[in-house]
CSV table of C-alpha atoms in Angstrom, one decimal:
chain,number,residue,atom,x,y,z
K,63,MET,CA,-1.9,230.0,-25.2
K,64,ALA,CA,-5.8,229.6,-23.8
K,65,THR,CA,-5.8,226.0,-21.8
K,66,LYS,CA,-8.9,223.8,-24.0
K,67,SER,CA,-12.0,222.6,-22.5
K,68,LYS,CA,-12.5,219.8,-21.2
K,69,VAL,CA,-15.5,217.7,-23.2
K,70,LEU,CA,-17.8,215.1,-21.9
K,71,VAL,CA,-19.5,213.3,-24.9
K,72,VAL,CA,-22.6,212.0,-24.2
K,73,GLY,CA,-23.3,209.1,-27.1
K,74,GLY,CA,-19.9,208.5,-27.9
K,75,THR,CA,-20.6,205.3,-29.5
K,76,GLY,CA,-23.0,206.2,-31.8
K,77,TYR,CA,-22.1,207.1,-35.7
K,78,ILE,CA,-21.5,210.6,-34.8
K,79,GLY,CA,-20.0,210.2,-31.5
K,80,ARG,CA,-17.3,207.8,-32.3
K,81,ARG,CA,-16.3,210.6,-35.1
K,82,ILE,CA,-16.9,213.4,-32.6
K,83,VAL,CA,-14.5,212.1,-29.5
K,84,LYS,CA,-11.8,211.4,-32.2
K,85,ALA,CA,-11.8,215.0,-33.2
K,86,SER,CA,-11.7,215.9,-29.6
K,87,LEU,CA,-8.6,213.8,-29.2
K,88,ALA,CA,-7.1,215.1,-32.1
K,89,GLN,CA,-7.8,218.5,-31.2
K,90,GLY,CA,-6.3,218.7,-27.9
K,91,HIS,CA,-9.0,219.1,-25.8
K,92,PRO,CA,-9.1,216.6,-22.6
K,93,THR,CA,-12.2,213.9,-23.3
K,94,PHE,CA,-14.7,212.5,-21.2
K,95,VAL,CA,-17.2,209.4,-22.9
K,96,LEU,CA,-19.9,208.7,-20.8
K,97,GLN,CA,-20.1,204.6,-20.8
K,98,ARG,CA,-23.5,203.7,-19.8
K,99,PRO,CA,-24.3,200.6,-17.1
K,100,GLU,CA,-27.5,200.0,-20.5
K,101,ILE,CA,-24.6,199.0,-22.7
K,102,GLY,CA,-25.1,196.3,-21.0
K,103,LEU,CA,-23.7,192.9,-23.5
K,104,ASP,CA,-22.7,195.3,-26.4
K,105,ILE,CA,-18.7,193.9,-26.4
K,106,GLU,CA,-18.6,196.2,-29.3
K,107,LYS,CA,-19.8,198.9,-27.7
K,108,LEU,CA,-17.5,198.5,-25.2
K,109,GLN,CA,-14.8,197.6,-27.0
K,110,MET,CA,-15.2,201.1,-28.5
K,111,LEU,CA,-15.2,202.6,-25.3
K,112,LEU,CA,-12.1,201.0,-24.3
K,113,SER,CA,-10.1,201.8,-27.9
K,114,PHE,CA,-10.9,205.3,-27.1
K,115,LYS,CA,-9.4,204.9,-23.3
K,116,LYS,CA,-6.5,203.9,-24.8
K,117,GLU,CA,-6.3,207.3,-27.5
K,118,GLY,CA,-6.3,209.3,-24.6
K,119,ALA,CA,-10.3,209.4,-23.2
K,120,HIS,CA,-11.7,209.1,-19.8
K,121,LEU,CA,-13.8,206.9,-19.3
K,122,VAL,CA,-16.9,208.1,-17.0
K,123,GLU,CA,-19.9,205.8,-15.8
K,124,GLY,CA,-23.0,208.0,-15.4
K,125,SER,CA,-26.5,206.3,-16.5
K,126,PHE,CA,-29.9,208.8,-17.5
K,127,SER,CA,-31.6,206.2,-14.6
K,128,ASP,CA,-29.3,207.7,-12.4
K,129,PHE,CA,-29.6,211.8,-12.4
K,130,GLN,CA,-26.1,212.3,-9.6
K,131,SER,CA,-24.7,209.9,-12.0
K,132,LEU,CA,-25.7,212.6,-14.9
K,133,VAL,CA,-24.1,215.5,-12.1
K,134,ASP,CA,-21.4,213.7,-11.7
K,135,ALA,CA,-20.3,213.3,-14.5
K,136,VAL,CA,-20.9,216.6,-16.2
K,137,LYS,CA,-18.6,218.6,-12.7
K,138,LYS,CA,-15.9,216.9,-14.7
K,139,VAL,CA,-15.9,219.1,-17.5
K,140,ASP,CA,-16.7,222.5,-19.6
K,141,VAL,CA,-18.4,221.1,-22.1
K,142,VAL,CA,-20.8,218.9,-23.3
K,143,ILE,CA,-22.0,217.2,-26.7
K,144,CYS,CA,-24.7,215.3,-27.1
K,145,THR,CA,-25.2,212.5,-30.0
K,146,MET,CA,-28.3,210.5,-29.2
K,147,SER,CA,-29.7,209.5,-31.9
K,148,GLY,CA,-33.1,211.2,-33.1
K,149,VAL,CA,-33.5,208.6,-36.9
K,150,HIS,CA,-36.8,206.3,-36.1
K,151,PHE,CA,-35.1,203.3,-38.0
K,152,ARG,CA,-32.2,202.7,-35.3
K,153,SER,CA,-33.2,204.7,-32.0
K,154,HIS,CA,-34.6,207.9,-31.3
K,155,ASN,CA,-33.8,209.3,-28.4
K,156,ILE,CA,-33.8,212.6,-28.3
K,157,LEU,CA,-35.9,214.2,-25.0
K,158,LEU,CA,-33.6,211.6,-22.9
K,159,GLN,CA,-31.4,214.9,-23.1
K,160,LEU,CA,-33.9,216.9,-20.9
K,161,ASN,CA,-32.5,214.8,-17.6
K,162,LEU,CA,-29.1,216.4,-19.3
K,163,VAL,CA,-30.8,219.5,-19.0
K,164,GLU,CA,-31.5,218.7,-15.4
K,165,ALA,CA,-28.3,217.3,-14.5
K,166,ILE,CA,-25.9,220.5,-16.2
K,167,LYS,CA,-28.6,223.4,-14.5
K,168,GLU,CA,-27.5,221.5,-11.4
K,169,SER,CA,-23.4,220.8,-11.5
K,170,GLY,CA,-23.6,224.6,-12.8
K,171,ASN,CA,-20.4,225.0,-14.1
K,172,ILE,CA,-20.7,224.3,-18.3
K,173,LYS,CA,-19.4,226.6,-20.2
K,174,ARG,CA,-21.5,224.7,-23.5
K,175,PHE,CA,-24.0,222.1,-24.3
K,176,LEU,CA,-24.1,221.0,-27.9
K,177,PRO,CA,-27.0,218.6,-27.7
K,178,SER,CA,-28.2,216.1,-30.1
K,179,GLU,CA,-28.8,217.7,-33.4
K,180,PHE,CA,-26.7,217.9,-36.9
K,181,GLY,CA,-28.9,217.6,-39.2
K,182,MET,CA,-31.8,219.9,-40.5
K,183,ASP,CA,-32.2,222.7,-38.6
K,184,PRO,CA,-35.7,223.2,-36.1
K,185,ALA,CA,-36.5,226.1,-35.6
K,186,ARG,CA,-37.2,226.1,-39.1
K,187,MET,CA,-39.2,222.9,-39.6
K,188,GLY,CA,-42.0,224.2,-38.1
K,189,ASP,CA,-44.6,223.2,-40.8
K,190,ALA,CA,-43.0,219.7,-41.0
K,191,LEU,CA,-45.0,216.9,-42.2
K,192,GLU,CA,-46.6,214.3,-39.6
K,193,PRO,CA,-45.3,212.1,-38.9
K,194,GLY,CA,-41.3,213.1,-39.8
K,195,ARG,CA,-42.4,216.6,-37.9
K,196,VAL,CA,-41.8,215.0,-34.1
K,197,THR,CA,-38.1,215.1,-34.2
K,198,PHE,CA,-37.8,218.7,-35.2
K,199,ASP,CA,-40.4,218.9,-32.5
K,200,GLU,CA,-38.8,216.9,-30.0
K,201,LYS,CA,-35.7,219.2,-30.8
K,202,MET,CA,-37.0,222.1,-29.9
K,203,LYS,CA,-38.7,221.2,-26.8
K,204,VAL,CA,-35.0,220.4,-25.8
K,205,ARG,CA,-34.0,224.3,-26.9
K,206,LYS,CA,-36.5,225.3,-25.3
K,207,ALA,CA,-35.3,224.7,-21.5
K,208,ILE,CA,-32.2,224.6,-22.4
K,209,GLU,CA,-32.7,228.2,-23.1
K,210,ASP,CA,-35.0,228.6,-20.4
K,211,ALA,CA,-32.4,227.1,-17.7
K,212,ASN,CA,-29.9,230.1,-19.2
K,213,ILE,CA,-27.7,227.7,-20.5
K,214,PRO,CA,-24.7,228.7,-22.8
K,215,PHE,CA,-25.3,226.7,-25.8
K,216,THR,CA,-23.9,225.7,-29.7
K,217,TYR,CA,-26.8,224.1,-32.1
K,218,VAL,CA,-25.0,222.5,-35.1
K,219,SER,CA,-26.6,222.5,-37.8
K,220,ALA,CA,-24.8,220.0,-40.6
K,221,ASN,CA,-27.4,218.8,-43.1
K,222,CYS,CA,-26.8,215.6,-45.0
K,223,PHE,CA,-24.9,213.1,-43.4
K,224,ALA,CA,-22.6,211.8,-46.5
K,225,GLY,CA,-22.9,208.6,-45.6
K,226,TYR,CA,-27.0,207.9,-45.6
K,227,PHE,CA,-27.3,210.6,-48.5
K,228,ALA,CA,-24.4,210.7,-50.8
K,229,GLY,CA,-23.2,207.4,-51.3
K,230,ASN,CA,-26.7,206.3,-52.4
K,231,LEU,CA,-27.2,209.1,-55.4
K,232,SER,CA,-29.8,209.6,-51.8
K,233,GLN,CA,-32.2,206.9,-51.8
K,234,MET,CA,-33.9,205.1,-49.9
K,235,GLN,CA,-33.9,201.9,-49.4
K,236,SER,CA,-29.7,201.4,-49.8
K,237,LEU,CA,-26.6,202.9,-48.1
K,238,VAL,CA,-24.8,202.5,-52.1
K,239,PRO,CA,-24.8,203.8,-55.0
K,240,PRO,CA,-27.8,201.9,-57.6
K,241,LYS,CA,-26.1,200.4,-60.7
K,242,ASP,CA,-28.6,201.2,-63.7
K,243,LYS,CA,-31.3,203.2,-62.5
K,244,VAL,CA,-32.0,206.2,-60.1
K,245,LEU,CA,-34.7,207.6,-58.8
K,246,ILE,CA,-34.5,211.2,-58.9
K,247,TYR,CA,-36.8,213.7,-56.6
K,248,GLY,CA,-39.1,215.8,-59.3
K,249,ASP,CA,-37.5,218.3,-61.5
K,250,GLY,CA,-33.9,216.8,-59.1
K,251,ASN,CA,-32.8,220.1,-58.7
K,252,ALA,CA,-33.7,221.3,-55.6
K,253,LYS,CA,-29.7,221.9,-54.0
K,254,ALA,CA,-29.0,219.7,-50.2
K,255,ILE,CA,-25.9,220.3,-48.6
K,256,PHE,CA,-23.7,216.7,-47.8
K,257,LEU,CA,-21.0,216.4,-45.7
K,258,ASP,CA,-18.6,213.8,-45.1
K,259,GLU,CA,-18.7,212.6,-41.2
K,260,ASP,CA,-15.4,213.6,-40.1
K,261,ASP,CA,-15.3,217.3,-41.7
K,262,VAL,CA,-19.3,217.5,-39.0
K,263,ALA,CA,-17.3,216.4,-35.9
K,264,THR,CA,-14.0,218.7,-36.7
K,265,TYR,CA,-15.9,221.4,-37.6
K,266,THR,CA,-18.6,220.5,-34.3
K,267,ILE,CA,-15.0,220.7,-31.7
K,268,LYS,CA,-13.7,223.9,-33.7
K,269,THR,CA,-16.5,225.6,-32.4
K,270,ILE,CA,-17.0,224.2,-28.3
K,271,ASP,CA,-13.9,226.9,-27.2
K,272,ASP,CA,-15.4,230.0,-30.2
K,273,PRO,CA,-17.0,233.2,-28.8
K,274,ARG,CA,-18.4,233.5,-32.1
K,275,THR,CA,-20.8,231.2,-32.1
K,276,LEU,CA,-21.4,231.1,-28.3
K,277,ASN,CA,-25.8,231.2,-28.3
K,278,LYS,CA,-26.2,230.6,-32.0
K,279,THR,CA,-26.9,228.3,-34.2
K,280,LEU,CA,-23.4,227.1,-36.4
K,281,TYR,CA,-24.4,225.5,-40.2
K,282,LEU,CA,-22.2,223.6,-42.9
K,283,ARG,CA,-22.6,224.9,-45.1
K,284,PRO,CA,-19.1,223.5,-47.5
K,285,PRO,CA,-19.6,225.7,-50.5
K,286,GLU,CA,-18.5,222.9,-53.2
K,287,ASN,CA,-20.7,220.4,-51.6
K,288,ILE,CA,-23.6,222.9,-52.3
K,289,LEU,CA,-25.2,220.4,-55.1
K,290,SER,CA,-28.6,219.2,-56.1
K,291,GLN,CA,-29.1,215.6,-56.5
K,292,ARG,CA,-28.5,215.7,-59.7
K,293,GLN,CA,-25.3,216.8,-59.5
K,294,LEU,CA,-24.6,214.6,-57.0
K,295,VAL,CA,-25.5,211.5,-59.6
K,296,GLU,CA,-23.0,213.5,-62.7
K,297,GLU,CA,-19.9,213.1,-60.4
K,298,TRP,CA,-20.9,209.8,-60.4
K,299,GLU,CA,-21.3,208.9,-63.4
K,300,LYS,CA,-18.2,210.4,-64.0
K,301,ILE,CA,-16.6,209.0,-62.1
K,302,VAL,CA,-17.8,205.6,-63.2
K,303,GLY,CA,-17.8,206.4,-66.9
K,304,LYS,CA,-21.5,205.7,-67.3
K,305,LYS,CA,-25.0,207.1,-67.1
K,306,LEU,CA,-27.1,206.2,-65.0
K,307,GLY,CA,-31.0,205.3,-66.3
K,308,LYS,CA,-33.7,208.0,-64.7
K,309,ILE,CA,-36.6,207.2,-62.9
K,310,THR,CA,-38.3,210.7,-61.8
K,311,ILE,CA,-41.5,210.4,-58.8
K,312,SER,CA,-43.7,213.6,-58.7
K,313,GLU,CA,-43.8,215.2,-56.0
K,314,GLN,CA,-47.6,214.0,-55.0
K,315,ASP,CA,-46.3,210.3,-56.0
K,316,PHE,CA,-43.3,210.3,-53.5
K,317,LEU,CA,-45.9,211.2,-50.8
K,318,ALA,CA,-48.9,209.3,-51.9
K,319,SER,CA,-46.1,206.3,-51.4
K,320,MET,CA,-46.3,206.8,-47.7
K,321,LYS,CA,-49.4,205.5,-47.2
K,322,ASP,CA,-48.6,201.6,-46.7
K,323,LEU,CA,-45.6,202.4,-45.3
K,324,GLY,CA,-44.5,202.0,-41.3
K,325,TYR,CA,-44.3,204.5,-39.0
K,326,ALA,CA,-40.1,204.9,-39.5
K,327,GLU,CA,-40.3,205.3,-42.8
K,328,GLN,CA,-42.8,207.2,-43.1
K,329,VAL,CA,-40.4,209.9,-41.2
K,330,GLY,CA,-37.8,209.1,-43.4
K,331,VAL,CA,-40.3,210.5,-46.3
K,332,GLY,CA,-41.3,213.3,-44.7
K,333,HIS,CA,-37.8,213.9,-44.0
K,334,PHE,CA,-36.8,213.4,-47.7
K,335,TYR,CA,-40.1,215.4,-49.5
K,336,HIS,CA,-38.7,218.8,-47.0
K,337,LEU,CA,-34.8,217.7,-48.6
K,338,PHE,CA,-35.4,216.7,-51.9
K,339,TYR,CA,-38.6,219.0,-53.2
K,340,GLU,CA,-38.7,221.9,-50.5
K,341,GLY,CA,-34.9,222.3,-50.7
K,342,CYS,CA,-35.5,223.3,-47.0
K,343,LEU,CA,-31.6,223.1,-46.2
K,344,THR,CA,-30.8,225.7,-48.9
K,345,ASN,CA,-34.2,227.9,-49.1
K,346,PHE,CA,-33.0,230.9,-46.6
K,347,ASP,CA,-29.8,232.9,-46.3
K,348,ILE,CA,-28.1,232.7,-43.4
K,349,LYS,CA,-26.0,236.0,-44.0
K,350,GLY,CA,-26.1,238.7,-42.1
K,351,GLU,CA,-28.7,236.7,-39.7
K,352,GLU,CA,-28.5,237.0,-36.2
K,353,GLY,CA,-27.4,234.1,-34.5
K,354,ALA,CA,-26.4,232.0,-37.4
K,355,GLU,CA,-22.7,231.5,-38.3
K,356,GLU,CA,-20.9,229.5,-41.2
K,357,ALA,CA,-19.1,226.8,-40.0
K,358,SER,CA,-16.1,226.7,-43.6
K,359,LYS,CA,-16.4,230.3,-42.5
K,360,LEU,CA,-15.4,230.5,-39.5
K,361,TYR,CA,-13.0,227.6,-39.9
K,362,PRO,CA,-11.2,227.9,-43.5
K,363,GLU,CA,-8.2,225.9,-42.8
K,364,VAL,CA,-10.3,222.8,-42.5
K,365,GLN,CA,-10.1,221.2,-45.8
K,366,TYR,CA,-12.9,219.8,-45.8
K,367,THR,CA,-13.6,216.4,-47.7
K,368,ARG,CA,-15.6,217.1,-51.4
K,369,MET,CA,-18.3,214.7,-52.9
K,370,ASP,CA,-16.2,213.8,-56.1
K,371,GLN,CA,-14.1,212.8,-53.6
K,372,TYR,CA,-15.9,211.3,-51.2
K,373,LEU,CA,-17.9,209.0,-53.8
K,374,LYS,CA,-14.5,207.3,-54.9
K,375,ILE,CA,-14.9,205.1,-51.9
K,376,TYR,CA,-18.2,203.1,-53.6
K,377,ALA,CA,-16.1,202.5,-57.4
């Protein structure tokens, strides 16, 4: 059996990063987690790092403001996975990865780099609305730097994290399902793709030693989780045994709602528009497309969480 690649996770205490660390350990990879001095007095992040160490991970000190420390960290591993946040309502650090790209280029030993993507495929979002398009533009800038440096890569397009898009029936101002009335975007029939975050991590780690995904985009499209918003609502109604009132909002009214919002909220509205009015996750076919692979086909052994099961935890 081939030796499993050594993995460095950058952003390991984040929302998806912590799951990547656990999946890497679970699949038997020697796992390293970047410990940045920038965490300062954030005791919860420190204790999470120490819990990873207890589970067998190695903590590696390094900072984006200390280039040599990044190079030294990268030299310890075969694969680098970056999971730094790209959402504006938390923290937005996508372009910091350019320092990491330079460190990988300098070290010269990395077999695979997975930059912080894990959402919509930015290569397909060239016509995205302002100001939300900044997320895609910055991810494409990082991709260009990776490819210009001839760094082997895999881009993971994980679509909609269930914690943000399924548990709340895709409502923007809540993380839990509405009790009585649900806002429906347009006709509610545009298909989106919902992923349990632990499944995202499992698929991500499976790809890192797989030659089939080298220099390609891995799309996470588990077939039973390709659902419209209306289908998602119907699943919830079955679980709770109650019909919700439906309030539809037209495309025009939804876009008009942006004008009185702050920057981060405008970014969110733009992204929801592309997801639930344009159907940007499912309005293209990757079958036979060069440079694209679909995770559930490559790894049928993964028993991914269906959304009807996922939603039960909210009932």
